[in-house]
Amino acid sequence: MVRTPSCDKNGLKKGTWTPAEDKKLVDYVTTYGCWNWRQLPKNAGLSRCGKSCRLRWMNYLRPNVRRGNFSQEEDKLILELHHSLGNSWSTIARQLPGRTDNEIKNHWHSSLKNRSTNLKSRPTVGNNLKIGIRKEDNINGELNMLDHVTHNILESTPIVTCSLPSSSTISSLPHSDYWGTNFKIFGVEDDACSRKPIGENNGDFWTEPFLQDFEGNVNVSTDDFLKPFLELGILCPPCPIDDEESFWFYRLHMEQINEVQL
DNA sequence: AAGGTGTCCAACCGCGTGGTC
DNA sequence: AGACCACGCGGTTGGACACCT
């Protein structure tokens, strides 16, 4: 987990910090402060470059640095912030007291990002439910088709053994926003043999997704969308949003409302 | 038990930015 | 104005450990 100690061409030490070095750095910074990182190692008696000292202090030795597992709330916040800020790790870190940008970045790459990717790439199983979504941008009252997505139900979720909500259940759902964006929902059963749209759609949704009109399709809210699934005991219905962060944010949301680890 | 592979994370590296002279 | 310096940031790497076959 740590780098083998070595020296650069200037004779400055690289790699793992020893407890003795940590102590020197802490003693110096707590006594004199860190007014000049370049001068600091010389004055503190460390054979390190200023950059290395700064990094060690900021990420590990600084008071109030929290280490260890990220809570669900922290995960959710990171996903939310990453969705809006991108890879601005330092900005994200400022919203999570005690967490460093480096730790958040590592956590993102090792856990949040990978988990999301793995889940989305799992193979399908028989009798999968797929939900196709058409996302509408209703700004200025105009219908603007942006995309459609499909999501397979995860093998690990109970849904694989469940039947679909009835088309009447789906079609009775009212119109409202789904996380600030309107969606039109199409449900299909996919048993690898038949693919039939739920509702009154004509044609094959999978081959002609953009040719159908919208009669018979329904706009639903988050809760309205989830309700029929939850009534059937389905803990994690398919995510209707086609981007990684939203997908994982959605999954965390489902974990929280169901109080389970999915 | 041993070797191979994947995961995690501490640390390094290069670049951009802002301040000073 | 521009050269230099220090710092901060994001991307990447390296190696210990965990897990799998």
Short mmCIF file of N, CA and C in Angstrom, two decimals, chain A residues 93-179:
data_model
loop_
_atom_site.label_atom_id
_atom_site.label_comp_id
_atom_site.label_asym_id
_atom_site.label_seq_id
_atom_site.Cartn_x
_atom_site.Cartn_y
_atom_site.Cartn_z
N ALA A 93 -14.51 18.19 -1.46
CA ALA A 93 -13.98 17.89 -0.13
C ALA A 93 -14.38 18.95 0.89
N ARG A 94 -14.52 20.18 0.42
CA ARG A 94 -14.90 21.26 1.35
C ARG A 94 -16.30 21.06 1.92
N GLN A 95 -17.10 20.29 1.22
CA GLN A 95 -18.47 20.03 1.69
C GLN A 95 -18.53 18.82 2.63
N LEU A 96 -17.41 18.12 2.76
CA LEU A 96 -17.36 16.96 3.65
C LEU A 96 -16.30 17.17 4.70
N PRO A 97 -16.68 17.72 5.84
CA PRO A 97 -15.71 18.05 6.88
C PRO A 97 -14.84 16.85 7.27
N GLY A 98 -13.54 17.08 7.26
CA GLY A 98 -12.62 16.03 7.68
C GLY A 98 -12.17 15.12 6.56
N ARG A 99 -12.80 15.21 5.42
CA ARG A 99 -12.39 14.37 4.29
C ARG A 99 -11.47 15.17 3.37
N THR A 100 -10.45 14.51 2.85
CA THR A 100 -9.53 15.19 1.95
C THR A 100 -9.91 14.93 0.50
N ASP A 101 -9.45 15.82 -0.35
CA ASP A 101 -9.74 15.63 -1.78
C ASP A 101 -9.16 14.31 -2.28
N ASN A 102 -7.97 13.99 -1.78
CA ASN A 102 -7.32 12.74 -2.20
C ASN A 102 -8.16 11.52 -1.80
N GLU A 103 -8.66 11.54 -0.61
CA GLU A 103 -9.45 10.40 -0.13
C GLU A 103 -10.76 10.26 -0.91
N ILE A 104 -11.38 11.41 -1.15
CA ILE A 104 -12.64 11.39 -1.91
C ILE A 104 -12.40 10.91 -3.33
N LYS A 105 -11.32 11.38 -3.89
CA LYS A 105 -10.96 10.97 -5.26
C LYS A 105 -10.72 9.45 -5.31
N ASN A 106 -9.95 8.96 -4.36
CA ASN A 106 -9.70 7.52 -4.29
C ASN A 106 -11.00 6.75 -4.11
N HIS A 107 -11.83 7.23 -3.24
CA HIS A 107 -13.10 6.56 -2.95
C HIS A 107 -13.98 6.52 -4.20
N TRP A 108 -13.96 7.61 -4.90
CA TRP A 108 -14.75 7.67 -6.14
C TRP A 108 -14.28 6.61 -7.14
N HIS A 109 -12.97 6.60 -7.36
CA HIS A 109 -12.44 5.70 -8.37
C HIS A 109 -12.51 4.23 -7.94
N SER A 110 -12.34 3.99 -6.66
CA SER A 110 -12.29 2.60 -6.20
C SER A 110 -13.66 2.04 -5.87
N SER A 111 -14.57 2.88 -5.47
CA SER A 111 -15.86 2.36 -4.99
C SER A 111 -17.05 2.86 -5.78
N LEU A 112 -17.30 4.12 -5.70
CA LEU A 112 -18.53 4.66 -6.28
C LEU A 112 -18.60 4.45 -7.79
N LYS A 113 -17.54 4.80 -8.47
CA LYS A 113 -17.52 4.69 -9.93
C LYS A 113 -17.56 3.22 -10.37
N ASN A 114 -16.72 2.41 -9.74
CA ASN A 114 -16.64 1.00 -10.12
C ASN A 114 -17.93 0.26 -9.81
N ARG A 115 -18.48 0.53 -8.64
CA ARG A 115 -19.72 -0.16 -8.27
C ARG A 115 -20.81 0.14 -9.29
N SER A 116 -20.89 1.37 -9.65
CA SER A 116 -21.90 1.78 -10.62
C SER A 116 -21.69 1.08 -11.95
N THR A 117 -20.44 1.10 -12.43
CA THR A 117 -20.12 0.49 -13.71
C THR A 117 -20.40 -1.00 -13.69
N ASN A 118 -19.98 -1.68 -12.62
CA ASN A 118 -20.18 -3.12 -12.52
C ASN A 118 -21.65 -3.48 -12.53
N LEU A 119 -22.41 -2.73 -11.78
CA LEU A 119 -23.84 -3.04 -11.69
C LEU A 119 -24.52 -2.88 -13.03
N LYS A 120 -24.12 -1.84 -13.74
CA LYS A 120 -24.78 -1.58 -15.01
C LYS A 120 -24.37 -2.56 -16.09
N SER A 121 -23.23 -3.22 -15.91
CA SER A 121 -22.75 -4.10 -16.96
C SER A 121 -23.04 -5.57 -16.69
N ARG A 122 -23.79 -5.85 -15.64
CA ARG A 122 -24.09 -7.24 -15.35
C ARG A 122 -24.91 -7.85 -16.47
N PRO A 123 -24.72 -9.15 -16.71
CA PRO A 123 -25.49 -9.80 -17.74
C PRO A 123 -26.95 -9.91 -17.36
N THR A 124 -27.79 -9.99 -18.35
CA THR A 124 -29.21 -10.12 -18.08
C THR A 124 -29.56 -11.55 -17.74
N VAL A 125 -30.66 -11.73 -17.08
CA VAL A 125 -31.15 -13.06 -16.77
C VAL A 125 -32.56 -13.19 -17.32
N GLY A 126 -33.06 -14.39 -17.34
CA GLY A 126 -34.37 -14.61 -17.92
C GLY A 126 -35.46 -13.82 -17.23
N ASN A 127 -36.51 -13.53 -17.97
CA ASN A 127 -37.65 -12.78 -17.44
C ASN A 127 -37.26 -11.43 -16.86
N ASN A 128 -36.25 -10.85 -17.44
CA ASN A 128 -35.90 -9.51 -16.99
C ASN A 128 -37.01 -8.53 -17.32
N LEU A 129 -37.09 -7.56 -16.49
CA LEU A 129 -37.95 -6.43 -16.81
C LEU A 129 -37.05 -5.34 -17.34
N LYS A 130 -37.45 -4.76 -18.41
CA LYS A 130 -36.72 -3.58 -18.89
C LYS A 130 -37.69 -2.42 -18.94
N ILE A 131 -37.18 -1.29 -18.63
CA ILE A 131 -38.01 -0.09 -18.71
C ILE A 131 -37.34 0.87 -19.68
N GLY A 132 -38.06 1.27 -20.65
CA GLY A 132 -37.54 2.27 -21.58
C GLY A 132 -38.05 3.64 -21.20
N ILE A 133 -37.19 4.61 -21.24
CA ILE A 133 -37.58 5.94 -20.81
C ILE A 133 -37.37 6.93 -21.94
N ARG A 134 -38.31 7.76 -22.11
CA ARG A 134 -38.08 8.93 -22.96
C ARG A 134 -38.08 10.13 -22.06
N LYS A 135 -37.00 10.85 -22.10
CA LYS A 135 -36.86 12.00 -21.23
C LYS A 135 -37.27 13.25 -22.00
N GLU A 136 -38.12 14.02 -21.39
CA GLU A 136 -38.60 15.22 -22.07
C GLU A 136 -38.05 16.46 -21.42
N ASP A 137 -37.67 17.37 -22.22
CA ASP A 137 -37.33 18.68 -21.73
C ASP A 137 -38.51 19.58 -22.04
N ASN A 138 -39.25 19.93 -21.01
CA ASN A 138 -40.47 20.70 -21.22
C ASN A 138 -40.29 22.20 -21.08
N ILE A 139 -39.04 22.62 -21.11
CA ILE A 139 -38.81 24.06 -21.03
C ILE A 139 -39.50 24.74 -22.22
N ASN A 140 -40.14 25.84 -21.95
CA ASN A 140 -40.89 26.60 -22.95
C ASN A 140 -42.09 25.81 -23.48
N GLY A 141 -42.44 24.77 -22.75
CA GLY A 141 -43.62 24.02 -23.13
C GLY A 141 -43.46 23.16 -24.37
N GLU A 142 -42.25 23.05 -24.86
CA GLU A 142 -42.05 22.27 -26.08
C GLU A 142 -41.52 20.89 -25.74
N LEU A 143 -41.99 19.94 -26.52
CA LEU A 143 -41.54 18.57 -26.31
C LEU A 143 -40.20 18.38 -27.01
N ASN A 144 -39.23 18.02 -26.25
CA ASN A 144 -37.90 17.86 -26.83
C ASN A 144 -37.35 16.50 -26.43
N MET A 145 -37.37 15.58 -27.37
CA MET A 145 -36.90 14.23 -27.06
C MET A 145 -35.38 14.24 -26.94
N LEU A 146 -34.87 13.80 -25.84
CA LEU A 146 -33.43 13.80 -25.64
C LEU A 146 -32.81 12.43 -25.83
N ASP A 147 -33.42 11.46 -25.23
CA ASP A 147 -32.83 10.13 -25.35
C ASP A 147 -33.79 9.10 -24.81
N HIS A 148 -33.43 7.88 -24.91
CA HIS A 148 -34.16 6.84 -24.21
C HIS A 148 -33.15 5.86 -23.65
N VAL A 149 -33.52 5.22 -22.61
CA VAL A 149 -32.58 4.29 -21.98
C VAL A 149 -33.30 3.01 -21.62
N THR A 150 -32.53 2.01 -21.45
CA THR A 150 -33.06 0.76 -20.92
C THR A 150 -32.16 0.29 -19.82
N HIS A 151 -32.73 -0.29 -18.83
CA HIS A 151 -31.94 -0.85 -17.74
C HIS A 151 -32.43 -2.25 -17.42
N ASN A 152 -31.51 -3.14 -17.33
CA ASN A 152 -31.87 -4.48 -16.92
C ASN A 152 -31.97 -4.55 -15.41
N ILE A 153 -32.86 -5.35 -14.95
CA ILE A 153 -32.96 -5.56 -13.52
C ILE A 153 -31.76 -6.37 -13.07
N LEU A 154 -31.19 -5.95 -11.97
CA LEU A 154 -30.00 -6.61 -11.48
C LEU A 154 -30.29 -8.01 -11.02
N GLU A 155 -29.36 -8.88 -11.28
CA GLU A 155 -29.53 -10.27 -10.91
C GLU A 155 -29.73 -10.44 -9.42
N SER A 156 -29.11 -9.54 -8.65
CA SER A 156 -29.15 -9.69 -7.20
C SER A 156 -30.42 -9.15 -6.58
N THR A 157 -31.23 -8.47 -7.35
CA THR A 157 -32.42 -7.86 -6.78
C THR A 157 -33.61 -8.80 -6.90
N PRO A 158 -34.56 -8.63 -5.99
CA PRO A 158 -35.70 -9.53 -5.97
C PRO A 158 -36.57 -9.48 -7.22
N ILE A 159 -36.40 -8.46 -8.01
CA ILE A 159 -37.31 -8.26 -9.11
C ILE A 159 -37.31 -9.40 -10.11
N VAL A 160 -36.25 -10.14 -10.21
CA VAL A 160 -36.19 -11.19 -11.22
C VAL A 160 -37.23 -12.26 -10.97
N THR A 161 -37.73 -12.35 -9.76
CA THR A 161 -38.73 -13.36 -9.47
C THR A 161 -40.13 -12.77 -9.45
N CYS A 162 -40.23 -11.50 -9.72
CA CYS A 162 -41.51 -10.82 -9.63
C CYS A 162 -42.11 -10.56 -11.00
N SER A 163 -43.41 -10.40 -10.99
CA SER A 163 -44.07 -10.01 -12.23
C SER A 163 -44.13 -8.50 -12.31
N LEU A 164 -44.47 -8.02 -13.46
CA LEU A 164 -44.57 -6.59 -13.67
C LEU A 164 -45.80 -6.02 -13.01
N PRO A 165 -45.74 -4.75 -12.68
CA PRO A 165 -46.98 -4.08 -12.32
C PRO A 165 -47.90 -4.14 -13.53
N SER A 166 -49.16 -4.18 -13.27
CA SER A 166 -50.08 -4.28 -14.40
C SER A 166 -50.07 -3.01 -15.22
N SER A 167 -50.45 -3.16 -16.47
CA SER A 167 -50.46 -1.98 -17.33
C SER A 167 -51.46 -0.96 -16.82
N SER A 168 -52.54 -1.45 -16.18
CA SER A 168 -53.51 -0.49 -15.65
C SER A 168 -52.91 0.30 -14.50
N THR A 169 -52.08 -0.41 -13.71
CA THR A 169 -51.40 0.30 -12.61
C THR A 169 -50.51 1.39 -13.17
N ILE A 170 -49.72 1.00 -14.17
CA ILE A 170 -48.82 1.98 -14.77
C ILE A 170 -49.59 3.12 -15.40
N SER A 171 -50.64 2.75 -16.15
CA SER A 171 -51.32 3.80 -16.90
C SER A 171 -52.16 4.71 -16.03
N SER A 172 -52.39 4.29 -14.77
CA SER A 172 -53.20 5.13 -13.90
C SER A 172 -52.36 6.17 -13.17
N LEU A 173 -51.05 6.08 -13.38
CA LEU A 173 -50.19 7.00 -12.65
C LEU A 173 -50.34 8.42 -13.18
N PRO A 174 -50.34 9.39 -12.29
CA PRO A 174 -50.50 10.78 -12.70
C PRO A 174 -49.23 11.39 -13.27
N HIS A 175 -49.39 12.57 -13.79
CA HIS A 175 -48.25 13.30 -14.35
C HIS A 175 -47.58 14.15 -13.27
N SER A 176 -46.30 14.09 -13.21
CA SER A 176 -45.53 15.05 -12.40
C SER A 176 -44.06 14.89 -12.72
N ASP A 177 -43.24 15.64 -12.04
CA ASP A 177 -41.81 15.61 -12.34
C ASP A 177 -41.12 14.39 -11.78
N TYR A 178 -40.10 13.95 -12.44
CA TYR A 178 -39.23 12.91 -11.92
C TYR A 178 -37.87 13.54 -11.73
N TRP A 179 -37.53 13.84 -10.49
CA TRP A 179 -36.26 14.49 -10.15
C TRP A 179 -36.02 15.69 -11.06
#
